[in-house]
Amino acid sequence: KKLIKIMKAHKKLKTEIMYMKEKLIQNNNTFYIHTCIHTHIYTCVCIYVYVLYQEYRDTSKQQEIEQRRQRDGLPTAGSGVTAVPALQLQLRNSMHSLSLWQNLEAVKDSGLLKTLEAKEIILQEAMFELVTSEASYYKSLELLETHFLRNPVLVNTLSQSDMHFLFSNIEDIMKASERFLMDLEHRIEESILISDVCDIVYCHAVKHFQVFISYVINQAYQEKNYRRILQENALFRENISILENQPKVKGLSFTSFLILPFQRITRLKLLVQNILKKVEENSKREKTAILAHQELERIVKECNEGVRKMSRTEELISIEKTLEFKSKSVPVISHSRWLLKKGEVQQMSGPKSTRTMRSRKLYHPIYLFLFNNLLLITKRSSSGEKYQVLDSCSRSMLRTEDLEDQGQMLACVFVLKLLENQEDREVSYMLKTESISEKMRWIYALTPNRRTRFLSTSTHQPDSPQVQCIQSYSSQEPDELSVEMADVLHILECTDDGWMLGERLHDGERGWFPIRVVERIMNAEVRAQNLKECQRIQQVQEGAQGARAASRGRRPAKTRNGIA
C-alpha cells in the first residue's frame, strides 16, 4: 500500500512537472530536467540553458580553449573568469554560462561534493554536459521545426520537392533526439549521482542514429538546392530574411539550423570520448564508453564517406568534361579515384642561369590535376574552359626534389620526376609556385612519403609540437583540413608564410590550414596529457576490436596508424 501511494504521488508530480515544462516553453524559457532523490522526497531541479545549441557548442569549446590558455599562462578571453584547479573546471560569469552538475541545488544539498574524489566529480561533469548539450540541441531542433519547417509563411512559398530538398528527414532526426533525451532524463531521475550515460548512447546509436547518415549525405544536395531556391524564388528569399531577423533566432542563419545534425553527431562522439578519458580503467563504465564511442565513430565515418563519395563523383564528372586528350586517352571517372589537389604552376625550361631565370620567357604555365592514383599535366585552353592533357603518370611513379637549399632564386622551385609517363619513359619537370607554402603543399601531395618528418600519431613523442584551434576554418582546397574550435592537432610541417600541415588527434585526419586559426600549446604537461589520452583511446579500441576479432577466429585488420 505504501508503494502504491508513492507511485501515485510520483505520477502526480510527473504530471505537474510536464505542465510546468509546457509553461516554461510557452514563456520562451528553456529546458527543464527533473531529478528524483531516493528518499521518497522528490526534488525538482531546473537547468536553464539560455542559449541555442549553436551558442552552447561555441561556448563549450571556448571554455576548453580558456582552460588550456590558463595552463599555458596566457590571458583568457574575458575578465572575471575563475577556475577551480582541483576540478579542472571553469565557469564563466556571464549569461552564457553552461550549467554544471556541481552547481545544482540538489547536488549541493546532498553533501556529495564533500565525499566524492575530484576525478569522480570531473566525470560527473562530463556525463552531465552530454545531457545538457542534448537538451540545448533539441531546443534548436524545435526552433527549426516551429519557426521554419512548420511556418506557413515559408511553406507556402516552396514546392513539395523543394521542401524535401531543404528539410530532408529532419523529422526523423527530431524523433531520435526526443527518445534519446527522454532516456537521459530518466537516468538523471534515478539518482543525483549519475551512474552512466554511455550505455544509453550506445543503445540509441545502434537502434536510432542511422537517420543521421541519410540526413548528412543529403546535405550536399541541400546546400546546392538552397542556393538555387534563393536565386529563383524571390518570395522565399524575402521571407527567409524576415524569419532570420526575428529575435527568437538570435541572429543565427537558417543554414546554421540545417547543419545541426552533423554537428551534433560529431560533437556527441567527442563528448563520449571525453568521458572515456575520465572513467577508471577496466571498469564497466569504460566498457560502455568504448562501445558507444565505436558505434558513434562508425556513424560519423559513414556520414563522412557518404558525403565524400557523392562530392568526389560529381567532381570527377565535372573535370572529365573539361579535359581534351592529345594522344592516349585516360579514363578519369573511377569509384576508387578522387581529386587530391589541382592548380596552376609555372614550368621552367631552357638554360638555368641567373640571367635567364629572370626572363619571363623561361616560364610556361601548366595546370596539374593530382588524383590519389594519377597525375595529369595539362595546358589551359585560350578560353580557359578546357584543359589539353600533355602528359600523365601513376602517382606511385612520381618523385620530387626540393631546391630550397640552392639559393633564394630557387626558393619556390622543385623538380617533379615522372619515372614512367604515358609514353613509358622518364621525364622531369622543373616547376615554380607562387609561394613556399604552395610548393610544400604540392611536394607533400605528389610524394607524401618523401620526408620522414611526416610522421603518424603513433610515432609522436610527448614533446612533439601541438596546436589548438581557436577559430573554425572550412577547407577551400582538397588538400586542406577543416578544423573546429578546440580541436587539438599535431604539427607535421610549418611554412614561413603562414600555413601548417597537421594531424588531428581525435580522428587522425590530416591536412593544411592557416596558422592564424590556431595557438601553440606551450605547456609540456598539457601536450603530454593530450597524447596520453589519445593513445589510451587507441589502445582500448584496439584491444576491444582485437578481442572481437579473436572471438571470430581472425586477426583484426591494421590501418595506417596501427589501429584495428
Coordinates of C-alpha atoms in Angstrom, one line a residue:
K1 CA 0.0 0.0 0.0
K2 CA 2.8 2.4 0.8
L3 CA 4.4 1.6 -2.6
I4 CA 1.1 2.4 -4.3
K5 CA 0.8 5.7 -2.5
I6 CA 4.4 6.6 -3.5
M7 CA 3.7 5.6 -7.1
K8 CA 0.5 7.8 -7.2
A9 CA 2.5 10.7 -5.7
H10 CA 5.2 10.3 -8.2
K11 CA 2.7 10.2 -11.1
K12 CA 1.0 13.3 -9.8
L13 CA 4.4 15.1 -9.5
K14 CA 5.3 14.0 -13.0
T15 CA 2.0 15.5 -14.3
E16 CA 2.8 18.7 -12.6
I17 CA 6.3 18.7 -14.0
M18 CA 5.0 18.2 -17.6
Y19 CA 2.6 21.1 -17.0
M20 CA 5.4 23.3 -15.7
K21 CA 7.6 22.3 -18.6
E22 CA 5.0 23.3 -21.1
K23 CA 4.5 26.7 -19.4
L24 CA 8.3 27.3 -19.4
I25 CA 8.5 26.5 -23.1
Q26 CA 5.5 28.7 -23.8
N27 CA 7.1 31.6 -21.9
N28 CA 10.3 31.1 -24.0
N29 CA 12.2 29.8 -21.1
T30 CA 14.2 26.7 -21.9
F31 CA 14.8 23.2 -20.9
Y32 CA 13.7 21.5 -17.7
I33 CA 15.3 18.5 -16.2
H34 CA 14.0 17.0 -13.0
T35 CA 15.8 14.7 -10.6
C36 CA 14.3 12.4 -8.0
I37 CA 16.2 11.6 -4.9
H38 CA 15.7 8.1 -3.5
T39 CA 14.4 9.1 0.0
H40 CA 10.7 9.3 -1.0
I41 CA 11.2 13.1 -1.4
Y42 CA 11.2 14.2 -5.0
T43 CA 13.1 17.3 -5.7
C44 CA 12.8 19.2 -9.0
V45 CA 16.0 20.7 -10.5
C46 CA 15.7 23.3 -13.2
I47 CA 18.6 23.7 -15.5
Y48 CA 18.2 26.9 -17.6
V49 CA 20.0 26.7 -20.9
Y50 CA 19.9 30.3 -22.0
V51 CA 21.4 29.5 -25.4
L52 CA 20.6 27.6 -28.5
Y53 CA 22.8 24.7 -29.4
Q54 CA 24.9 26.8 -31.8
E55 CA 25.8 29.1 -29.0
Y56 CA 26.1 26.3 -26.4
R57 CA 28.6 24.5 -28.6
D58 CA 30.7 27.6 -29.2
T59 CA 30.6 28.5 -25.5
S60 CA 31.7 25.0 -24.5
K61 CA 34.6 25.0 -27.0
Q62 CA 35.7 28.5 -25.9
Q63 CA 35.8 27.2 -22.3
E64 CA 38.1 24.4 -23.4
I65 CA 40.4 26.9 -25.1
E66 CA 40.4 29.1 -22.0
Q67 CA 41.3 26.2 -19.7
R68 CA 44.3 25.4 -21.9
R69 CA 45.3 29.1 -22.0
Q70 CA 45.3 29.3 -18.2
R71 CA 47.6 26.3 -18.0
D72 CA 49.8 27.9 -20.7
G73 CA 49.9 31.1 -18.6
L74 CA 48.1 33.1 -21.3
P75 CA 45.4 35.7 -20.7
T76 CA 41.9 34.3 -21.1
A77 CA 39.1 35.6 -23.4
G78 CA 37.3 37.6 -20.7
S79 CA 37.9 39.2 -17.4
G80 CA 36.4 37.7 -14.3
V81 CA 36.9 34.1 -15.4
T82 CA 37.6 32.0 -12.4
A83 CA 38.9 28.4 -12.4
V84 CA 38.6 25.6 -9.9
P85 CA 42.0 24.0 -10.2
A86 CA 41.1 20.9 -8.2
L87 CA 38.3 20.1 -10.6
Q88 CA 40.0 21.4 -13.7
L89 CA 36.7 23.1 -14.5
Q90 CA 35.8 26.7 -15.4
L91 CA 32.6 28.6 -15.2
R92 CA 32.3 31.9 -17.0
N93 CA 30.4 34.6 -15.1
S94 CA 28.0 35.6 -18.0
M95 CA 24.6 34.9 -19.2
H96 CA 26.0 32.3 -21.5
S97 CA 27.5 30.2 -18.6
L98 CA 27.0 26.5 -19.0
S99 CA 25.2 24.6 -16.2
L100 CA 27.5 22.5 -14.1
W101 CA 26.5 19.4 -12.2
Q102 CA 28.2 20.6 -9.0
N103 CA 26.1 23.8 -9.1
L104 CA 22.7 22.0 -8.9
E105 CA 21.0 22.7 -5.6
A106 CA 20.2 19.0 -5.1
V107 CA 23.9 18.2 -5.5
K108 CA 25.0 20.9 -3.1
D109 CA 22.4 19.8 -0.5
S110 CA 23.3 16.2 -0.8
G111 CA 26.8 16.7 0.6
L112 CA 28.3 14.6 -2.3
L113 CA 30.8 17.3 -3.2
K114 CA 32.5 16.8 0.2
T115 CA 32.7 13.0 -0.1
L116 CA 33.5 12.4 -3.8
E117 CA 37.0 12.4 -5.1
A118 CA 37.9 15.2 -7.6
K119 CA 38.2 12.7 -10.5
E120 CA 34.7 11.4 -9.9
I121 CA 33.3 15.0 -9.9
I122 CA 35.1 15.7 -13.2
L123 CA 33.5 12.5 -14.6
Q124 CA 30.0 13.6 -13.3
E125 CA 30.5 16.9 -15.1
A126 CA 31.5 15.2 -18.3
M127 CA 28.4 13.0 -18.3
F128 CA 26.2 15.9 -17.3
E129 CA 27.5 18.0 -20.2
L130 CA 26.3 15.3 -22.6
V131 CA 22.8 15.6 -21.2
T132 CA 22.6 19.4 -21.1
S133 CA 24.1 19.8 -24.6
E134 CA 21.5 17.3 -25.9
A135 CA 18.8 19.5 -24.3
S136 CA 20.2 22.5 -26.0
Y137 CA 20.4 20.7 -29.3
Y138 CA 16.8 19.6 -29.0
K139 CA 15.8 23.1 -28.3
S140 CA 17.4 24.3 -31.5
L141 CA 15.7 21.5 -33.5
E142 CA 12.4 22.5 -32.1
L143 CA 13.0 26.1 -33.2
L144 CA 13.9 24.8 -36.7
E145 CA 10.6 22.9 -36.8
T146 CA 8.3 25.6 -35.4
H147 CA 10.0 28.7 -36.9
F148 CA 10.9 27.3 -40.3
L149 CA 9.6 23.8 -41.2
R150 CA 6.0 24.4 -39.9
N151 CA 5.8 28.1 -40.7
P152 CA 3.0 28.7 -43.3
V153 CA 4.7 31.9 -44.4
L154 CA 7.7 29.8 -45.5
V155 CA 6.0 26.6 -46.5
N156 CA 3.6 28.3 -48.9
T157 CA 6.5 29.7 -50.9
L158 CA 8.0 26.2 -51.6
S159 CA 7.1 23.2 -53.7
Q160 CA 7.0 19.7 -52.1
S161 CA 10.2 18.7 -53.8
D162 CA 11.9 21.9 -52.5
M163 CA 10.7 21.2 -49.0
H164 CA 12.2 17.7 -49.2
F165 CA 15.5 19.1 -50.6
L166 CA 15.8 21.6 -47.7
F167 CA 14.5 19.6 -44.7
S168 CA 15.2 16.0 -45.8
N169 CA 14.4 13.6 -42.9
I170 CA 14.7 16.2 -40.2
E171 CA 11.5 14.9 -38.5
D172 CA 13.1 11.5 -38.1
I173 CA 16.2 13.3 -36.6
M174 CA 13.9 15.1 -34.1
K175 CA 12.2 11.9 -33.1
A176 CA 15.5 10.2 -32.5
S177 CA 16.7 13.2 -30.3
E178 CA 13.5 13.2 -28.4
R179 CA 13.7 9.5 -27.5
F180 CA 17.4 9.9 -26.6
L181 CA 16.8 12.9 -24.4
M182 CA 13.9 11.2 -22.6
D183 CA 16.1 8.3 -21.7
L184 CA 18.9 10.6 -20.5
E185 CA 16.3 12.4 -18.3
H186 CA 15.1 9.2 -16.8
R187 CA 18.7 8.2 -16.0
I188 CA 19.2 11.5 -14.1
E189 CA 15.9 10.9 -12.3
E190 CA 17.3 7.7 -10.8
S191 CA 19.9 9.4 -8.7
I192 CA 21.7 12.7 -8.4
L193 CA 24.9 10.7 -8.7
I194 CA 24.8 9.8 -12.4
S195 CA 25.7 6.1 -12.8
D196 CA 26.4 6.2 -16.6
V197 CA 25.2 7.7 -19.8
C198 CA 27.3 5.9 -22.4
D199 CA 25.1 2.8 -22.2
I200 CA 22.2 4.9 -23.3
V201 CA 24.3 6.5 -26.1
Y202 CA 25.3 3.1 -27.4
C203 CA 21.7 1.7 -27.3
H204 CA 20.4 4.7 -29.3
A205 CA 23.3 4.8 -31.7
V206 CA 22.6 1.2 -32.6
K207 CA 18.8 1.5 -32.8
H208 CA 18.0 5.1 -33.9
F209 CA 21.0 7.1 -35.1
Q210 CA 21.1 5.7 -38.6
V211 CA 18.8 8.6 -39.5
F212 CA 21.8 10.9 -39.2
I213 CA 23.6 9.2 -42.1
S214 CA 20.8 9.8 -44.5
Y215 CA 20.4 13.4 -43.5
V216 CA 24.2 14.2 -43.7
I217 CA 24.7 12.5 -47.0
N218 CA 21.8 14.6 -48.4
Q219 CA 23.5 17.9 -47.2
A220 CA 25.4 18.4 -50.5
Y221 CA 22.1 18.5 -52.4
Q222 CA 20.6 20.5 -49.6
E223 CA 23.2 23.3 -49.9
K224 CA 23.0 23.3 -53.7
N225 CA 19.3 23.5 -53.8
Y226 CA 19.1 26.1 -51.1
R227 CA 21.4 28.4 -53.3
R228 CA 19.2 27.6 -56.3
I229 CA 15.9 28.4 -54.5
L230 CA 17.4 31.7 -53.2
Q231 CA 18.2 32.7 -56.7
E232 CA 14.9 31.6 -58.3
N233 CA 12.3 32.3 -55.6
A234 CA 12.2 35.9 -54.7
L235 CA 9.3 35.4 -52.2
F236 CA 11.2 32.7 -50.4
R237 CA 14.3 34.9 -50.3
E238 CA 12.3 37.7 -48.7
N239 CA 10.5 35.5 -46.2
I240 CA 13.7 33.7 -45.1
S241 CA 15.4 37.0 -44.4
I242 CA 12.4 38.2 -42.3
L243 CA 12.5 34.9 -40.3
E244 CA 16.2 35.1 -39.7
N245 CA 15.9 38.6 -38.3
Q246 CA 13.4 37.7 -35.6
P247 CA 14.6 37.9 -32.0
K248 CA 14.0 34.2 -31.1
V249 CA 16.5 33.1 -33.8
K250 CA 19.2 35.3 -32.0
G251 CA 20.8 36.4 -35.3
L252 CA 21.6 32.8 -36.4
S253 CA 21.1 31.9 -40.1
F254 CA 18.7 29.4 -41.5
T255 CA 21.6 27.2 -42.7
S256 CA 23.1 27.1 -39.2
F257 CA 20.0 25.2 -38.2
L258 CA 20.1 22.9 -41.2
I259 CA 23.7 21.7 -40.4
L260 CA 22.8 20.9 -36.7
P261 CA 22.5 17.1 -37.1
F262 CA 26.0 16.6 -38.5
Q263 CA 27.5 19.0 -35.9
R264 CA 25.7 17.1 -33.1
I265 CA 26.7 13.6 -34.1
T266 CA 30.3 14.7 -34.4
R267 CA 30.2 16.5 -31.1
L268 CA 28.5 13.6 -29.4
K269 CA 31.4 11.4 -30.4
L270 CA 33.8 13.9 -28.8
L271 CA 31.7 14.1 -25.6
V272 CA 31.8 10.3 -25.2
Q273 CA 35.5 10.4 -26.0
N274 CA 35.9 12.9 -23.2
I275 CA 34.0 10.6 -20.8
L276 CA 36.2 7.7 -21.9
K277 CA 39.3 9.7 -21.0
K278 CA 38.0 10.2 -17.4
V279 CA 36.5 6.8 -16.5
E280 CA 38.5 4.3 -14.4
E281 CA 40.4 1.7 -16.4
N282 CA 38.9 -1.8 -16.8
S283 CA 35.6 -0.7 -15.3
K284 CA 32.1 -1.2 -16.5
R285 CA 31.8 2.4 -17.4
E286 CA 34.9 2.1 -19.6
K287 CA 33.4 -0.8 -21.5
T288 CA 30.2 1.1 -22.2
A289 CA 32.1 4.2 -23.2
I290 CA 34.2 2.2 -25.6
L291 CA 31.1 0.6 -27.2
A292 CA 29.4 4.0 -27.5
H293 CA 32.5 5.6 -29.0
Q294 CA 33.0 2.8 -31.5
E295 CA 29.3 3.0 -32.7
L296 CA 29.4 6.8 -33.0
E297 CA 32.7 6.6 -34.8
R298 CA 31.1 4.2 -37.3
I299 CA 28.2 6.5 -37.9
V300 CA 30.4 9.6 -38.3
K301 CA 32.7 7.6 -40.7
E302 CA 29.7 6.6 -42.8
C303 CA 28.5 10.2 -42.8
N304 CA 31.9 11.4 -44.0
E305 CA 32.3 8.7 -46.5
G306 CA 28.9 9.2 -47.9
V307 CA 29.4 12.9 -48.4
R308 CA 32.9 12.4 -49.9
K309 CA 31.7 9.8 -52.3
M310 CA 28.9 12.0 -53.7
S311 CA 31.1 15.1 -53.9
R312 CA 34.0 13.2 -55.4
T313 CA 31.9 11.6 -58.1
E314 CA 30.4 14.9 -59.1
E315 CA 33.9 16.5 -59.1
L316 CA 35.3 13.7 -61.4
I317 CA 32.4 14.1 -63.8
S318 CA 33.0 17.9 -63.9
I319 CA 36.7 17.5 -64.5
E320 CA 36.4 14.9 -67.3
K321 CA 34.1 17.3 -69.2
T322 CA 36.9 19.8 -69.4
L323 CA 39.7 17.5 -70.5
E324 CA 41.0 17.1 -74.0
F325 CA 43.5 14.3 -74.6
K326 CA 46.1 15.0 -77.2
S327 CA 47.0 11.3 -77.8
K328 CA 46.4 8.5 -75.4
S329 CA 43.1 8.9 -73.5
V330 CA 43.0 8.1 -69.8
P331 CA 39.6 7.2 -68.2
V332 CA 39.2 9.7 -65.3
I333 CA 36.0 8.6 -63.7
S334 CA 36.5 5.6 -61.3
H335 CA 35.0 4.6 -58.0
S336 CA 38.5 4.2 -56.5
R337 CA 39.7 7.7 -57.6
W338 CA 39.3 11.1 -56.1
L339 CA 41.0 14.5 -56.5
L340 CA 43.7 15.4 -54.1
K341 CA 44.9 18.8 -55.5
K342 CA 44.7 20.9 -58.6
G343 CA 46.1 24.2 -59.7
E344 CA 48.4 26.2 -61.9
V345 CA 52.2 26.2 -61.6
Q346 CA 55.0 27.6 -63.8
Q347 CA 57.1 25.2 -65.8
M348 CA 60.7 26.3 -66.2
S349 CA 62.5 25.5 -69.4
G350 CA 65.8 26.5 -71.1
P351 CA 69.2 27.1 -69.6
K352 CA 69.1 27.8 -65.8
S353 CA 71.4 30.8 -65.4
T354 CA 70.8 33.8 -63.1
R355 CA 70.1 35.9 -66.2
T356 CA 67.6 33.6 -67.8
M357 CA 65.8 32.9 -64.6
R358 CA 64.7 36.5 -64.5
S359 CA 63.3 36.2 -68.0
R360 CA 59.6 35.7 -68.4
K361 CA 60.2 33.5 -71.5
L362 CA 61.6 30.9 -69.2
Y363 CA 58.2 30.2 -67.5
H364 CA 55.2 28.5 -69.2
P365 CA 52.0 28.0 -67.2
I366 CA 50.7 24.4 -66.9
Y367 CA 47.8 23.1 -64.9
L368 CA 48.1 20.0 -62.7
F369 CA 45.3 17.6 -61.7
L370 CA 46.5 15.3 -59.0
F371 CA 44.3 12.3 -58.0
N372 CA 45.0 9.7 -55.4
N373 CA 46.4 7.4 -58.1
L374 CA 47.1 9.5 -61.1
L375 CA 48.7 12.8 -62.2
L376 CA 47.5 14.7 -65.3
I377 CA 49.7 17.5 -66.6
T378 CA 47.6 19.9 -68.7
K379 CA 47.6 23.2 -70.5
R380 CA 44.7 25.6 -70.2
S381 CA 43.0 26.5 -73.5
S382 CA 42.8 30.1 -74.6
S383 CA 39.1 30.2 -73.5
G384 CA 40.1 28.9 -70.0
E385 CA 37.3 26.4 -70.0
K386 CA 39.2 23.4 -71.4
Y387 CA 42.5 21.6 -70.5
Q388 CA 44.6 19.8 -73.0
V389 CA 46.4 16.8 -71.4
L390 CA 50.1 17.0 -72.2
D391 CA 51.3 14.1 -70.0
S392 CA 50.2 11.7 -67.3
C393 CA 51.7 9.3 -64.8
S394 CA 50.7 7.0 -62.0
R395 CA 51.1 8.7 -58.6
S396 CA 53.3 5.8 -57.3
M397 CA 55.8 6.6 -60.1
L398 CA 56.3 10.2 -59.0
R399 CA 59.4 11.6 -57.3
T400 CA 60.2 15.2 -56.1
E401 CA 63.3 17.2 -55.3
D402 CA 63.2 20.4 -53.3
L403 CA 65.7 23.1 -54.5
E404 CA 65.3 25.3 -51.4
D405 CA 69.0 25.0 -50.5
Q406 CA 70.2 26.2 -53.8
G407 CA 69.6 30.0 -53.4
Q408 CA 66.8 32.4 -53.0
M409 CA 66.0 32.3 -56.7
L410 CA 65.0 28.7 -56.4
A411 CA 63.1 29.0 -53.1
C412 CA 59.7 28.3 -54.7
V413 CA 61.1 25.8 -57.2
F414 CA 61.1 22.0 -57.2
V415 CA 61.7 19.2 -59.6
L416 CA 59.0 16.7 -60.4
K417 CA 60.2 13.4 -61.9
L418 CA 57.8 11.0 -63.8
L419 CA 59.6 7.7 -63.7
E420 CA 57.3 6.3 -66.2
N421 CA 55.0 8.7 -68.1
Q422 CA 52.2 7.9 -70.6
E423 CA 54.9 7.1 -73.2
D424 CA 56.7 4.8 -70.9
R425 CA 59.7 7.0 -70.4
E426 CA 61.3 9.0 -67.6
V427 CA 60.8 12.8 -67.8
S428 CA 61.5 15.7 -65.4
Y429 CA 59.7 19.0 -64.9
M430 CA 61.1 22.0 -63.1
L431 CA 58.2 23.7 -61.5
K432 CA 57.8 27.1 -59.8
T433 CA 54.9 28.0 -57.4
E434 CA 53.7 31.4 -56.2
S435 CA 54.8 30.8 -52.6
I436 CA 56.9 28.5 -50.4
S437 CA 53.8 27.1 -48.7
E438 CA 52.2 26.2 -52.1
K439 CA 55.5 24.4 -53.1
M440 CA 55.4 22.4 -49.8
R441 CA 51.8 21.5 -50.3
W442 CA 52.5 20.3 -53.9
I443 CA 55.5 18.2 -52.7
Y444 CA 53.5 16.6 -49.9
A445 CA 50.6 15.9 -52.2
L446 CA 52.7 14.5 -55.0
T447 CA 55.0 12.3 -52.8
P448 CA 53.6 12.1 -49.3
N449 CA 56.2 9.6 -48.1
R450 CA 59.1 11.6 -49.3
R451 CA 60.0 13.1 -46.0
T452 CA 60.5 11.2 -42.7
R453 CA 59.2 14.2 -40.7
F454 CA 55.7 13.5 -42.0
L455 CA 55.0 11.2 -39.1
S456 CA 51.9 9.3 -37.9
T457 CA 50.4 9.9 -34.5
S458 CA 51.7 6.6 -33.1
T459 CA 55.3 7.9 -33.6
H460 CA 54.8 11.3 -31.9
Q461 CA 56.7 12.0 -28.7
P462 CA 55.3 13.9 -25.6
D463 CA 57.4 16.9 -26.7
S464 CA 56.1 16.9 -30.3
P465 CA 54.6 20.3 -31.2
Q466 CA 50.8 20.7 -30.8
V467 CA 48.4 23.4 -31.5
Q468 CA 44.8 24.1 -30.5
C469 CA 42.3 25.6 -32.9
I470 CA 40.9 29.0 -31.7
Q471 CA 38.8 29.8 -34.8
S472 CA 36.9 27.4 -37.1
Y473 CA 38.2 27.1 -40.6
S474 CA 36.5 25.4 -43.6
S475 CA 38.8 23.9 -46.2
Q476 CA 39.0 25.7 -49.5
E477 CA 41.1 23.1 -51.4
P478 CA 41.1 19.3 -51.4
D479 CA 44.4 19.1 -49.5
E480 CA 43.2 21.4 -46.7
L481 CA 41.7 20.3 -43.4
S482 CA 38.5 21.8 -41.9
V483 CA 39.1 22.4 -38.2
E484 CA 36.7 23.4 -35.4
M485 CA 37.3 25.4 -32.3
A486 CA 39.1 23.5 -29.5
D487 CA 40.5 20.8 -31.9
V488 CA 44.0 19.7 -30.9
L489 CA 46.4 18.8 -33.7
H490 CA 50.0 17.5 -34.0
I491 CA 52.1 19.7 -36.3
L492 CA 53.8 17.8 -39.1
E493 CA 55.1 20.8 -41.2
C494 CA 55.1 24.6 -40.9
T495 CA 55.9 27.1 -43.6
D496 CA 57.2 30.7 -43.2
D497 CA 54.3 32.2 -45.0
G498 CA 51.5 31.2 -42.7
W499 CA 50.5 27.5 -43.3
M500 CA 50.7 24.3 -41.2
L501 CA 50.2 20.7 -42.0
G502 CA 48.6 19.0 -39.1
E503 CA 47.1 15.7 -37.9
R504 CA 44.0 16.0 -35.6
L505 CA 44.4 13.9 -32.5
H506 CA 40.9 12.6 -32.1
D507 CA 40.5 11.1 -35.6
G508 CA 43.9 11.2 -37.4
E509 CA 42.7 13.4 -40.3
R510 CA 45.5 15.3 -42.0
G511 CA 45.6 18.5 -44.0
W512 CA 46.8 22.1 -44.3
F513 CA 45.3 25.0 -42.5
P514 CA 46.3 28.7 -41.9
I515 CA 48.5 29.4 -38.8
R516 CA 46.2 32.3 -37.8
V517 CA 43.4 29.9 -36.7
V518 CA 45.5 28.0 -34.1
E519 CA 47.6 28.7 -31.0
R520 CA 50.6 26.6 -30.0
I521 CA 50.2 24.6 -26.8
M522 CA 53.2 25.7 -24.7
N523 CA 52.7 23.7 -21.6
A524 CA 54.6 20.4 -21.9
E525 CA 52.2 18.7 -19.4
V526 CA 49.2 19.6 -21.5
R527 CA 50.8 18.2 -24.6
A528 CA 51.8 15.0 -22.8
Q529 CA 48.3 14.6 -21.4
N530 CA 46.7 15.1 -24.8
L531 CA 49.0 12.5 -26.3
K532 CA 48.4 10.1 -23.4
E533 CA 44.6 10.4 -23.7
C534 CA 44.8 9.9 -27.4
Q535 CA 47.0 6.8 -27.1
R536 CA 44.7 5.4 -24.4
I537 CA 41.7 5.7 -26.6
Q538 CA 43.6 4.0 -29.4
Q539 CA 44.7 1.2 -27.1
V540 CA 41.3 0.4 -25.6
Q541 CA 39.7 0.4 -29.1
E542 CA 42.4 -1.8 -30.5
G543 CA 42.0 -4.2 -27.5
A544 CA 38.2 -4.3 -27.8
Q545 CA 38.3 -4.9 -31.6
G546 CA 41.1 -7.4 -31.2
A547 CA 39.1 -9.3 -28.7
R548 CA 36.1 -9.4 -31.0
A549 CA 38.2 -10.5 -33.9
A550 CA 39.8 -13.3 -31.8
S551 CA 36.3 -14.5 -30.8
R552 CA 35.6 -14.8 -34.5
G553 CA 38.8 -16.7 -35.2
R554 CA 40.5 -14.0 -37.2
R555 CA 43.0 -11.2 -36.8
P556 CA 42.0 -7.6 -36.9
A557 CA 43.0 -5.6 -40.0
K558 CA 45.6 -2.9 -39.5
T559 CA 45.1 0.7 -40.5
R560 CA 47.6 3.5 -41.2
N561 CA 48.2 4.2 -37.5
G562 CA 48.1 0.6 -36.5
I563 CA 44.5 0.8 -35.2
A564 CA 42.3 -2.2 -36.0

